[in-house]
Every structure is written in structure tokens, then in C-alpha cells.
C-alpha positions as a printed Julia matrix, in Angstrom:
359×3 Matrix{Float64}:
 -66.53  -24.13   -87.76
 -66.56  -21.07   -85.5
 -63.09  -20.02   -84.4
 -64.25  -16.86   -82.62
 -64.03  -16.4    -78.85
 -67.01  -16.77   -76.55
 -68.88  -13.75   -75.18
 -67.47  -14.5    -71.71
 -63.89  -14.39   -72.96
 -64.57  -11.19   -74.89
 -66.0    -9.58   -71.73
 -62.89  -10.68   -69.83
 -60.66   -9.12   -72.49
 -62.6    -5.85   -72.43
 -62.16   -5.64   -68.67
 -58.44   -6.23   -68.98
 -58.19   -3.6    -71.7
 -59.91   -1.02   -69.51
 -57.63   -1.87   -66.59
 -54.46   -1.44   -68.66
 -55.7     1.77   -70.29
 -56.35    3.24   -66.85
 -52.74    2.87   -65.7
 -50.71    3.19   -68.9
 -51.05    5.82   -71.62
 -48.78    6.21   -74.62
 -47.05    8.97   -72.67
 -46.21    6.37   -70.01
 -44.85    4.06   -72.71
 -42.66    6.91   -73.97
 -41.35    7.45   -70.44
 -40.46    3.75   -70.24
 -38.39    4.22   -73.38
 -36.52    7.01   -71.6
 -36.11    5.05   -68.35
 -35.23    1.74   -70.01
 -37.58   -0.09   -67.64
 -40.78   -2.05   -68.04
 -43.99   -0.46   -66.69
 -44.57   -2.0    -63.25
 -48.11   -0.58   -62.69
 -49.24   -2.39   -65.86
 -47.58   -5.59   -64.7
 -49.39   -5.27   -61.37
 -52.72   -5.01   -63.2
 -51.92   -8.27   -65.0
 -50.99   -9.96   -61.71
 -54.11   -8.64   -59.94
 -56.32   -9.99   -62.74
 -54.6   -13.39   -62.57
 -53.13  -13.3    -66.09
 -49.89  -15.18   -65.19
 -52.01  -18.02   -63.73
 -54.46  -18.41   -66.63
 -52.91  -21.39   -68.4
 -51.17  -23.03   -65.45
 -52.77  -26.12   -63.84
 -54.76  -25.7    -60.64
 -52.35  -28.0    -58.76
 -49.67  -25.33   -59.26
 -51.87  -22.46   -58.14
 -53.04  -21.65   -61.63
 -56.52  -21.19   -63.07
 -56.34  -24.15   -65.47
 -58.25  -22.26   -68.17
 -56.07  -23.24   -71.13
 -54.5   -21.04   -73.77
 -57.48  -19.18   -75.24
 -57.9   -16.64   -72.39
 -54.15  -16.0    -72.49
 -54.33  -15.37   -76.24
 -57.01  -12.73   -75.71
 -55.01  -11.22   -72.84
 -52.0   -11.0    -75.17
 -54.1    -9.08   -77.69
 -55.12   -6.56   -75.03
 -51.5    -6.22   -73.87
 -50.57   -5.41   -77.45
 -53.43   -2.96   -77.92
 -52.38   -1.03   -74.81
 -48.73   -1.27   -75.98
 -47.76   -1.73   -72.34
 -44.05   -2.51   -71.86
 -44.23   -5.63   -69.67
 -42.38   -9.0    -69.76
 -45.15  -10.63   -71.77
 -43.29  -12.67   -74.39
 -40.52  -13.69   -72.04
 -42.46  -14.55   -68.86
 -46.17  -14.92   -69.69
 -45.77  -16.79   -72.98
 -42.47  -18.62   -73.4
 -41.19  -19.15   -69.84
 -44.56  -20.23   -68.43
 -45.17  -22.68   -71.28
 -41.67  -24.11   -70.97
 -42.34  -24.88   -67.3
 -45.61  -26.58   -68.23
 -43.77  -28.82   -70.7
 -40.89  -29.56   -68.35
 -39.94  -33.23   -68.54
 -37.41  -33.24   -65.71
 -36.17  -31.22   -62.78
 -38.2   -29.97   -59.86
 -39.73  -26.73   -61.18
 -43.18  -27.03   -59.6
 -42.36  -24.34   -57.03
 -41.43  -21.98   -59.86
 -44.78  -22.59   -61.55
 -46.45  -21.49   -58.32
 -44.21  -18.39   -58.11
 -45.12  -17.49   -61.69
 -48.84  -18.1    -61.06
 -49.03  -15.66   -58.15
 -46.85  -13.04   -59.84
 -43.94  -13.31   -57.41
 -41.39  -14.14   -60.1
 -40.54  -13.17   -63.67
 -38.87  -15.52   -66.12
 -37.0   -15.13   -69.38
 -36.2   -17.49   -72.26
 -33.64  -17.94   -75.01
 -34.84  -20.23   -77.78
 -31.75  -19.78   -79.93
 -29.11  -22.53   -79.71
 -25.73  -21.13   -78.73
 -22.42  -22.92   -78.98
 -21.13  -20.61   -76.25
 -23.57  -22.03   -73.69
 -22.6   -25.42   -72.32
 -24.45  -27.74   -69.94
 -22.21  -30.35   -68.36
 -22.72  -32.41   -65.19
 -25.61  -30.25   -64.02
 -23.67  -27.0    -64.45
 -24.2   -24.19   -66.96
 -21.27  -22.2    -68.34
 -20.75  -19.66   -71.08
 -22.66  -16.75   -72.59
 -26.28  -16.67   -73.71
 -27.58  -14.97   -76.86
 -29.38  -11.65   -76.21
 -32.27  -12.32   -73.8
 -35.36  -10.14   -73.52
 -36.12   -9.11   -69.91
 -33.04  -10.93   -68.62
 -31.97   -7.81   -66.72
 -34.61   -8.31   -64.02
 -35.79  -11.91   -64.46
 -35.56  -14.3    -61.52
 -35.0   -17.43   -63.61
 -34.33  -18.45   -67.2
 -34.86  -21.33   -69.59
 -32.23  -21.58   -72.3
 -31.01  -23.85   -75.09
 -27.48  -25.06   -74.41
 -25.12  -27.75   -75.69
 -24.79  -30.82   -73.48
 -21.52  -32.7    -73.0
 -22.39  -35.06   -75.88
 -23.1   -32.13   -78.23
 -26.89  -32.51   -78.29
 -29.21  -29.57   -77.51
 -30.38  -29.36   -73.89
 -33.29  -27.18   -72.75
 -32.25  -26.16   -69.23
 -33.77  -24.24   -66.34
 -31.55  -22.04   -64.18
 -32.16  -19.63   -61.3
 -30.55  -16.24   -61.87
 -30.08  -15.55   -58.16
 -26.68  -17.27   -58.14
 -23.73  -14.89   -57.66
 -21.97  -16.64   -60.54
 -24.52  -15.17   -62.96
 -23.56  -11.88   -64.63
 -25.89   -9.68   -66.65
 -24.63   -7.4    -69.42
 -27.13   -4.81   -70.66
 -27.49   -4.46   -74.43
 -28.74   -1.63   -76.61
 -32.11   -2.32   -78.23
 -34.37   -0.54   -80.67
 -37.06   -0.42   -77.95
 -35.41    0.47   -74.6
 -38.76   -0.02   -72.85
 -38.19   -3.74   -73.51
 -34.58   -4.13   -72.32
 -32.34   -6.98   -73.38
 -29.17   -8.37   -71.86
 -26.6   -11.13   -72.25
 -26.33  -13.64   -69.41
 -22.95  -15.07   -68.42
 -22.71  -18.27   -66.38
 -19.73  -19.74   -64.55
 -20.61  -23.32   -63.6
 -24.05  -22.34   -62.29
 -26.33  -25.16   -61.09
 -29.05  -25.93   -63.66
 -31.48  -28.71   -64.49
 -32.45  -30.08   -67.89
 -36.2   -29.88   -68.48
 -36.28  -31.11   -72.05
 -34.56  -31.37   -75.39
 -34.88  -29.52   -78.69
 -38.39  -30.92   -79.19
 -39.6   -29.26   -75.99
 -37.88  -26.04   -77.06
 -39.69  -26.17   -80.42
 -43.05  -26.72   -78.71
 -42.31  -23.73   -76.48
 -41.42  -21.69   -79.56
 -44.72  -22.61   -81.25
 -46.79  -21.56   -78.23
 -44.84  -18.32   -77.8
 -45.23  -17.53   -81.52
 -49.02  -17.89   -81.33
 -49.34  -15.64   -78.27
 -46.9   -13.08   -79.65
 -48.97  -13.01   -82.86
 -52.01  -11.99   -80.82
 -50.04   -9.26   -79.09
 -48.87   -7.94   -82.46
 -52.42   -7.99   -83.83
 -53.52   -5.9    -80.85
 -50.65   -3.44   -81.3
 -51.24   -3.16   -85.05
 -54.92   -2.44   -84.4
 -53.95    0.35   -81.99
 -51.6     1.8    -84.62
 -54.43    1.75   -87.15
 -56.76    3.5    -84.69
 -54.15    6.15   -83.87
 -53.61    6.79   -87.58
 -57.35    7.0    -88.25
 -57.84    9.52   -85.45
 -55.0    11.68   -86.75
 -55.97   11.76   -90.43
 -59.59   12.51   -89.49
 -58.62   15.73   -87.69
 -55.51   16.9    -89.64
 -56.3    19.35   -92.43
 -54.37   20.48   -95.51
 -55.62   23.03   -98.06
 -58.93   23.22   -96.23
 -59.6    19.47   -96.41
 -59.36   16.71   -93.83
 -56.4    14.51   -94.79
 -58.49   11.38   -94.33
 -60.82   12.5    -97.15
 -58.13   11.96   -99.8
 -58.55    8.73  -101.75
 -54.87    7.83  -101.51
 -55.04    7.99   -97.7
 -58.17    5.82   -97.7
 -56.39    3.2    -99.79
 -53.45    3.04   -97.39
 -55.75    2.78   -94.38
 -57.66   -0.02   -96.12
 -54.39   -1.86   -96.78
 -53.55   -1.64   -93.07
 -56.95   -3.05   -92.13
 -56.64   -5.94   -94.61
 -53.19   -6.9    -93.33
 -54.45   -6.92   -89.74
 -57.54   -8.98   -90.59
 -55.39  -11.55   -92.4
 -53.11  -11.81   -89.36
 -56.13  -12.08   -87.07
 -57.56  -14.99   -89.08
 -54.26  -16.87   -88.93
 -53.92  -16.13   -85.21
 -57.41  -17.41   -84.41
 -56.73  -20.7    -86.14
 -53.35  -20.99   -84.41
 -54.98  -20.35   -81.03
 -57.41  -23.2    -81.67
 -54.52  -25.47   -82.73
 -52.56  -24.57   -79.6
 -55.46  -25.05   -77.2
 -56.6   -28.31   -78.8
 -53.03  -29.66   -79.23
 -53.68  -30.14   -82.93
 -50.91  -31.61   -85.12
 -51.45  -28.5    -87.28
 -49.81  -26.31   -84.62
 -46.3   -26.04   -86.16
 -47.8   -24.85   -89.46
 -50.43  -22.65   -87.83
 -47.95  -21.05   -85.43
 -45.55  -20.13   -88.22
 -48.35  -18.76   -90.4
 -49.67  -16.64   -87.53
 -46.19  -15.4    -86.69
 -45.34  -14.42   -90.28
 -48.62  -12.6    -90.97
 -48.72  -10.85   -87.58
 -45.13   -9.64   -87.88
 -45.83   -8.25   -91.33
 -49.12   -6.65   -90.3
 -47.6    -4.93   -87.27
 -44.54   -3.78   -89.19
 -46.7    -2.43   -92.03
 -49.18   -0.71   -89.68
 -46.36    0.85   -87.66
 -44.64    2.14   -90.8
 -47.84    3.56   -92.26
 -48.71    5.13   -88.91
 -45.36    6.9    -88.92
 -45.68    8.01   -92.57
 -49.28    9.23   -92.38
 -48.55   11.32   -89.3
 -46.24   13.41   -91.46
 -43.37   15.3    -89.83
 -44.57   14.77   -86.25
 -44.42   11.02   -86.87
 -40.63   11.17   -87.04
 -40.16   12.95   -83.72
 -39.63   11.44   -80.29
 -42.57   13.46   -78.98
 -44.9    11.72   -81.42
 -46.56    8.37   -80.73
 -45.78    6.57   -84.05
 -42.19    5.85   -83.03
 -43.48    3.76   -80.12
 -45.28    1.39   -82.5
 -42.34    1.3    -84.88
 -39.85    0.45   -82.11
 -42.01   -2.37   -80.79
 -42.66   -3.82   -84.25
 -38.95   -3.95   -85.06
 -38.12   -5.58   -81.73
 -40.82   -8.25   -81.99
 -39.8    -9.09   -85.55
 -36.37  -10.09   -84.18
 -37.5   -12.36   -81.32
 -38.28  -15.47   -83.37
 -37.89  -16.36   -87.03
 -38.32  -13.59   -89.59
 -41.46  -13.84   -91.75
 -39.29  -15.09   -94.63
 -37.72  -17.78   -92.43
 -41.15  -18.78   -91.12
 -42.44  -19.23   -94.68
 -39.36  -21.26   -95.57
 -40.1   -23.54   -92.62
 -43.76  -23.8    -93.69
 -42.68  -24.8    -97.18
 -40.3   -27.42   -95.77
 -43.06  -28.93   -93.63
 -45.48  -29.02   -96.56
 -42.9   -30.48   -98.93
 -42.15  -33.2    -96.39
 -45.81  -34.14   -96.59
 -46.17  -34.57   -92.86
 -47.14  -32.6    -89.8
 -44.79  -33.12   -86.88
 -46.71  -34.11   -83.79
 -46.49  -32.0    -80.67
């Protein structure tokens, strides 16, 4: 069975990669770290190329192309390391709206499709967030991109104590946003506070878990792309840096470490490709595949970022160097969903149960 992408999708991804590279260099990413803002020119490239509309149905102004083009787009976003609301808006929020079982959110799907709005998501259940009689009150967990999002989907506790997956507009004056420090300021986080803000329930914990699976697969592709860029940056540096009259990359120990980076990335890529197929085909294997892709991609990106920093030597530990950009992003993304250890624990639980939960 061939799990690779078609030549047409690969050509599409190459075009997106060139577009992002033209507007955002690693120097621009570093400036976003200083400014604490996402890179709007890169976001505009994504909007102009129709990336937010890829997976949305045509009735909502989308392209109706499914999840595979979005997975490839995520890989190019990662390779360019552009600081944009990808996980929050393109992956999790958009998929949550597609799965919505209640509430009138069709107009928001159209706003997302044409790039007018940005969404954010919290997939962590919080006892501080309560949904009662159509009103949302309390404090959310830390939310990525919540500082400038137009709407949010969050897990809250309903009046009977059960989890409720709710949609809420953030334009209400009763919504407060508290900025939080993060390891990657280019991807700002905040805590949202609600005081009886109107909200609608769009699903339960099952819908939230399906959203988490889809977001995990797409985030895995973004991490594979970023890890590949870290490997390329390290290769370029060790091939021109010299010590004692020799190119650093000629030392066997350096070759071994570079090979380990490549193997980790290829393993994550294989898991991500299978997970993309499971997501697009709505396979019952998705919960297992998504967790496997998430665990291996997190580990590959974290390992590649760490080796990139180490093999750059002293310059790798400075703010002026590029390795810190990869390291910051890898640490942030490892905290968005389950840790690799937690993902493997969940995989083991699913396998021990002897069943694959249907999506």
C-alpha cells in the first residue's frame, strides 16, 4: 500500500514552501520572538493560497479537499518555522467546527475559510470553567493564540458535571485576556476569563477527543517539517565550520549524530503518513495512529532541536543564533497535547483493551 502523497499535492506543497520562504526568514522569526506577535505576512500567504479553506466543505466556502493537503501544508509551515496560529486555528479550531453537533456555527466556518477570523482551542478539561444555561463562566487553562483570536472552543463542565465542548465568541466585553509567559514568545499564550458569556455547546468529550486526534496528526506534520529544517541548518553549519584544519562535518562522531537525527525524523514521518491516511479515510485506527505520530514527531523535533543547538557550538546558545528558535518551538509544541510518555501510555491502554474506539 502506498501512503505517499500524489505528485499534484507535492507540487502544491513546494509552491507553498516557496511562498513562505519569500516572506519569512529565520531573522523574521527571531524578530517575532522579540515582538511577541505572530508573523502576519506569513499568515497572509496562507490565506491567499486558501490554506484555511482546504478541509472545509464547499457549502461553507471551503475547498472540500479533505485532510491530506492540509497535512502537507502543515509540514511546509513547520519547515519555514513561521510563527502563525496553525495549531490553534488551522488544525484544532477548524476541525472542531466541522464536527460541531449543535449550535449555529456555519457562519464561523465561512469566516475561517476566507481568512477573516482566527480561532483558538483548549482541549484540557478545567474545573474552573463552567457552562450553565447557555453561559460560560470561569477561567480557561493557558490557550495558544488566545490573545488575538476572534472565537474559541473549550472544554468546560456543564451543570450536571459532565464535560461540554462549547463554542464562544471572544468579542464580548465580559471576556478578559491575561497574557502568559511562554518559552516561545512568537507563539503567545493567554488565559481567558469569562463572566456569564453567551456560548453554545457543539459536542461532548467524544467530539473533543476527535478534535484532539486530528490536531495531533497535523501538528505531527508541522513538527516533522521543523525537525527537517533543523537538520538542514545543522548540516549546512557543520559542512562549513572548521576546527584544526578540518571541516567539523568530516568527524565520524558528528556523522553519527546527524544520522541519528535523520533516523528519528524518518520514523516520525512514517508514523505521520499513516496517521494522515487514517484521518482522511476516517479509519478506526486513528486514535492509535494519531498518538503514535504525536509521540514520534515530538521526540524527533525535540531531539533535532537539541542536536542543532549542541552541534552549533557556542553560537548555538546565543540569541543571535538560529538554533534557539527550533529549541523554543519544540519545547512549546511538546506541551500542547499529551507528552510522548503519556501518548504511549494511552496507546498501551487502547491495545490492552483489545479494541479500537470508533471515531
